[in-house]
Amino acid sequence: NAGVTQTPKFQVLKTGQSMTLQCAQDMNHEYMSWYRQDPGMGLRLIHYSVGAGITDQGEVPNGYNVSRSTTEDFPLRLLSAAPSQTSVYFCASSYQGQGGYGYTFGSGTRLTVV
Amino acid sequence: GENVEQHPSTLSVQEGDSAVIKCTYSDSASNYFPWYKQELGKGPQLIIDIRSNVGEKKDQRIAVTLNKTAKHFSLHITETQPEDSAVYFCAASTSGGGADGLTFGKGTHLIIQP
């Protein structure tokens, strides 16, 4: 199993450009989420999903859109990139069961907006 | 919303000594408390977690304690080794499996001195 796969690993955008960060999981997890990590700030929740067709906002949702058409995929869209969105982005998936929650992170996408 | 405070921000210990990282949380409804280790350039990896119905959990050299009354939880690493050097994050969730995401502390940079 690959776990949580994020693409691309690195990306440079110009201000105003749009792009989609891809996230896929092959563990059949119900829950998926996106975080951004900035120096000294820990990880902050952008958007999350509790199942296909259901999404909701986290702590820092402005400037980002998500959708979840399948259990496996949870893409994050930047419609008009801004320098403040320069960050490392992590996708995670999890489930809720007797054995635990399996909260698993991908390896991240490092995004620079110039 | 939930707020998680983590201390210290940097911790330097001699190899073989113990390390303790402490976190406090604000929302008494939080019921799941994971700890993550993040190495440079990688995503966070779950190292241990605890649910609110348990006061302590141990896995080899790593242990976590939870005090629900005081709303704080701690990570204990004994017999530290060079490979323990990393950034450690605590987190809290009100939804058990993290269905609606995790709230993270800002991280502790653990340095193991040889």
Short mmCIF file of C-alpha atoms in Angstrom, two decimals:
data_model
loop_
_atom_site.label_atom_id
_atom_site.label_comp_id
_atom_site.label_asym_id
_atom_site.label_seq_id
_atom_site.Cartn_x
_atom_site.Cartn_y
_atom_site.Cartn_z
CA ASN A 1 0.00 0.00 0.00
CA ALA A 2 1.23 3.49 -0.87
CA GLY A 3 -0.65 5.20 1.99
CA VAL A 4 -1.23 8.90 1.31
CA THR A 5 0.30 10.18 -1.93
CA GLN A 6 0.73 13.87 -2.64
CA THR A 7 1.74 15.43 -5.94
CA PRO A 8 3.64 17.46 -6.86
CA LYS A 9 6.41 17.52 -4.24
CA PHE A 10 7.56 21.01 -5.21
CA GLN A 11 5.86 23.84 -7.09
CA VAL A 12 6.62 27.47 -7.88
CA LEU A 13 3.71 29.69 -8.89
CA LYS A 14 3.41 33.29 -9.93
CA THR A 15 0.98 35.51 -8.06
CA GLY A 16 -2.50 35.10 -9.54
CA GLN A 17 -1.91 31.67 -11.05
CA SER A 18 -4.10 28.74 -10.14
CA MET A 19 -3.18 25.15 -9.42
CA THR A 20 -4.42 21.96 -7.82
CA LEU A 21 -2.53 19.98 -5.22
CA GLN A 22 -3.36 16.32 -5.54
CA CYS A 23 -3.92 13.90 -2.66
CA ALA A 24 -4.84 10.23 -2.94
CA GLN A 25 -5.10 7.47 -0.34
CA ASP A 26 -5.45 3.74 -0.87
CA MET A 27 -6.42 2.72 2.67
CA ASN A 28 -10.18 3.22 2.22
CA HIS A 29 -10.14 5.84 4.97
CA GLU A 30 -13.35 7.80 5.50
CA TYR A 31 -11.75 11.04 6.62
CA MET A 32 -9.33 13.29 4.75
CA SER A 33 -7.92 16.71 5.52
CA TRP A 34 -5.49 19.37 4.36
CA TYR A 35 -3.03 21.30 6.51
CA ARG A 36 -0.48 23.97 5.89
CA GLN A 37 2.75 24.20 7.85
CA ASP A 38 4.55 27.49 8.30
CA PRO A 39 7.72 28.07 10.35
CA GLY A 40 6.95 28.36 14.05
CA MET A 41 3.20 27.85 13.46
CA GLY A 42 2.77 24.11 13.60
CA LEU A 43 0.18 22.61 11.26
CA ARG A 44 -3.09 24.43 10.66
CA LEU A 45 -6.22 22.85 9.23
CA ILE A 46 -7.43 24.24 5.90
CA HIS A 47 -10.33 21.96 4.89
CA TYR A 48 -11.52 18.51 5.81
CA SER A 49 -13.91 15.85 4.57
CA VAL A 50 -15.78 13.15 6.49
CA GLY A 51 -16.78 11.27 3.35
CA ALA A 52 -17.32 11.49 -0.39
CA GLY A 53 -19.41 14.55 -1.25
CA ILE A 54 -18.94 16.16 2.18
CA THR A 55 -16.41 18.91 2.91
CA ASP A 56 -16.06 21.62 5.52
CA GLN A 57 -13.79 24.49 6.45
CA GLY A 58 -10.99 24.34 8.96
CA GLU A 59 -9.05 27.10 10.70
CA VAL A 60 -7.55 28.79 7.60
CA PRO A 61 -9.81 28.11 4.57
CA ASN A 62 -9.60 31.44 2.74
CA GLY A 63 -8.11 31.19 -0.75
CA TYR A 64 -8.55 27.42 -0.99
CA ASN A 65 -11.27 25.17 -2.42
CA VAL A 66 -11.75 21.44 -2.05
CA SER A 67 -14.03 18.74 -3.34
CA ARG A 68 -14.34 15.02 -2.63
CA SER A 69 -15.97 13.10 -5.42
CA THR A 70 -14.42 9.76 -4.42
CA THR A 71 -13.25 8.17 -1.18
CA GLU A 72 -9.69 8.03 -2.48
CA ASP A 73 -9.08 11.58 -3.72
CA PHE A 74 -9.16 14.98 -2.03
CA PRO A 75 -7.62 17.72 -4.21
CA LEU A 76 -6.88 21.21 -2.91
CA ARG A 77 -7.32 24.09 -5.33
CA LEU A 78 -5.71 27.51 -5.21
CA LEU A 79 -7.77 29.73 -7.49
CA SER A 80 -5.51 32.81 -7.45
CA ALA A 81 -2.21 32.20 -5.66
CA ALA A 82 -0.84 34.83 -3.29
CA PRO A 83 2.61 35.07 -1.65
CA SER A 84 0.92 34.43 1.73
CA GLN A 85 0.12 30.94 0.47
CA THR A 86 3.80 30.04 0.31
CA SER A 87 3.94 27.06 2.66
CA VAL A 88 4.31 23.32 2.95
CA TYR A 89 1.00 21.54 2.46
CA PHE A 90 0.16 18.19 3.98
CA CYS A 91 -2.75 15.92 3.24
CA ALA A 92 -3.90 13.35 5.80
CA SER A 93 -6.40 10.54 6.01
CA SER A 94 -7.90 8.66 8.94
CA TYR A 95 -10.71 6.39 10.07
CA GLN A 96 -12.48 5.70 13.32
CA GLY A 97 -12.42 2.14 14.53
CA GLN A 98 -11.81 0.02 17.58
CA GLY A 99 -8.20 -0.51 16.64
CA GLY A 100 -7.41 3.16 16.40
CA TYR A 101 -7.66 5.99 13.94
CA GLY A 102 -4.78 5.44 11.54
CA TYR A 103 -4.19 9.16 11.08
CA THR A 104 -1.62 9.19 8.28
CA PHE A 105 0.09 12.12 6.56
CA GLY A 106 1.49 12.38 3.08
CA SER A 107 5.04 13.58 2.47
CA GLY A 108 3.96 17.12 1.60
CA THR A 109 3.98 19.66 -1.24
CA ARG A 110 6.34 22.60 -0.89
CA LEU A 111 4.70 25.58 -2.62
CA THR A 112 6.39 28.90 -3.34
CA VAL A 113 4.38 31.84 -4.71
CA VAL A 114 6.46 34.63 -6.21
CA GLY B 1 -12.28 26.52 19.02
CA GLU B 2 -9.59 24.32 20.48
CA ASN B 3 -6.21 25.82 21.37
CA VAL B 4 -3.14 23.67 22.06
CA GLU B 5 -0.06 25.11 23.74
CA GLN B 6 3.24 23.17 23.61
CA HIS B 7 6.40 23.64 25.66
CA PRO B 8 9.31 23.93 25.34
CA SER B 9 9.92 25.07 21.78
CA THR B 10 13.47 23.66 21.91
CA LEU B 11 14.79 20.91 24.17
CA SER B 12 18.39 19.75 24.28
CA VAL B 13 19.28 16.60 26.28
CA GLN B 14 22.29 14.35 26.59
CA GLU B 15 22.11 11.00 24.86
CA GLY B 16 20.73 8.44 27.28
CA ASP B 17 18.82 11.00 29.36
CA SER B 18 15.04 11.43 29.36
CA ALA B 19 13.06 14.10 27.54
CA VAL B 20 9.64 15.46 28.47
CA ILE B 21 7.43 17.63 26.26
CA LYS B 22 4.25 19.14 27.66
CA CYS B 23 1.02 20.30 26.06
CA THR B 24 -2.14 21.93 27.36
CA TYR B 25 -5.49 22.12 25.62
CA SER B 26 -8.48 24.39 26.09
CA ASP B 27 -11.54 22.39 24.97
CA SER B 28 -12.73 19.96 27.62
CA ALA B 29 -14.56 18.03 24.86
CA SER B 30 -11.25 16.92 23.33
CA ASN B 31 -10.96 13.16 23.55
CA TYR B 32 -8.02 12.11 21.40
CA PHE B 33 -4.41 13.21 21.79
CA PRO B 34 -1.78 12.03 19.29
CA TRP B 35 1.92 12.82 19.17
CA TYR B 36 3.84 13.17 15.92
CA LYS B 37 7.52 13.11 15.03
CA GLN B 38 8.64 15.06 11.99
CA GLU B 39 12.06 14.70 10.44
CA LEU B 40 13.46 17.26 8.06
CA GLY B 41 11.70 17.23 4.69
CA LYS B 42 9.17 14.60 5.71
CA GLY B 43 5.56 14.46 6.79
CA PRO B 44 4.57 14.01 10.45
CA GLN B 45 4.59 10.41 11.66
CA LEU B 46 2.37 9.20 14.46
CA ILE B 47 4.47 7.84 17.33
CA ILE B 48 1.90 7.39 20.09
CA ASP B 49 -1.62 8.46 20.93
CA ILE B 50 -3.97 8.38 23.89
CA ARG B 51 -7.73 8.58 24.29
CA SER B 52 -9.49 10.45 27.05
CA ASN B 53 -10.57 7.29 28.87
CA VAL B 54 -6.92 6.34 29.52
CA GLY B 55 -4.46 8.08 31.84
CA GLU B 56 -1.21 6.67 30.53
CA LYS B 57 0.08 4.67 27.58
CA LYS B 58 3.53 3.27 26.95
CA ASP B 59 5.30 1.89 23.89
CA GLN B 60 8.89 0.83 24.58
CA ARG B 61 10.87 4.04 25.29
CA ILE B 62 7.92 6.35 24.65
CA ALA B 63 5.05 7.11 27.00
CA VAL B 64 2.21 9.60 27.09
CA THR B 65 0.30 10.76 30.16
CA LEU B 66 -3.02 12.59 30.23
CA ASN B 67 -4.52 14.70 33.02
CA LYS B 68 -8.07 15.54 31.97
CA THR B 69 -8.77 17.64 35.05
CA ALA B 70 -5.84 19.93 34.36
CA LYS B 71 -6.25 19.57 30.57
CA HIS B 72 -2.67 18.69 29.90
CA PHE B 73 -0.79 15.78 28.40
CA SER B 74 2.89 14.98 28.13
CA LEU B 75 5.29 12.95 26.02
CA HIS B 76 8.09 11.10 27.80
CA ILE B 77 11.06 9.65 25.93
CA THR B 78 13.52 7.59 27.99
CA GLU B 79 17.07 6.52 27.11
CA THR B 80 17.22 9.02 24.28
CA GLN B 81 19.18 8.15 21.16
CA PRO B 82 20.57 10.31 18.31
CA GLU B 83 17.75 9.15 16.02
CA ASP B 84 15.25 10.74 18.42
CA SER B 85 16.41 14.16 17.22
CA ALA B 86 13.45 15.70 15.35
CA VAL B 87 10.53 18.08 15.78
CA TYR B 88 7.68 16.70 17.88
CA PHE B 89 4.09 17.90 17.70
CA CYS B 90 1.21 17.27 20.04
CA ALA B 91 -2.38 17.52 18.82
CA ALA B 92 -5.93 17.28 20.09
CA SER B 93 -9.25 16.34 18.57
CA THR B 94 -12.87 16.43 19.73
CA SER B 95 -13.94 13.90 17.13
CA GLY B 96 -11.95 10.85 18.17
CA GLY B 97 -10.65 9.75 14.82
CA GLY B 98 -9.90 13.27 13.77
CA ALA B 99 -12.90 13.37 11.47
CA ASP B 100 -12.98 17.14 11.69
CA GLY B 101 -9.22 17.49 11.85
CA LEU B 102 -6.58 17.92 14.54
CA THR B 103 -5.46 21.05 16.37
CA PHE B 104 -1.68 21.05 16.69
CA GLY B 105 0.77 22.61 19.07
CA LYS B 106 3.58 24.63 17.52
CA GLY B 107 6.18 21.93 17.95
CA THR B 108 9.27 21.11 20.01
CA HIS B 109 12.68 20.78 18.40
CA LEU B 110 14.35 17.94 20.31
CA ILE B 111 18.14 17.85 20.07
CA ILE B 112 20.02 14.83 21.39
CA GLN B 113 23.59 15.75 22.30
CA PRO B 114 26.13 12.90 21.88
#
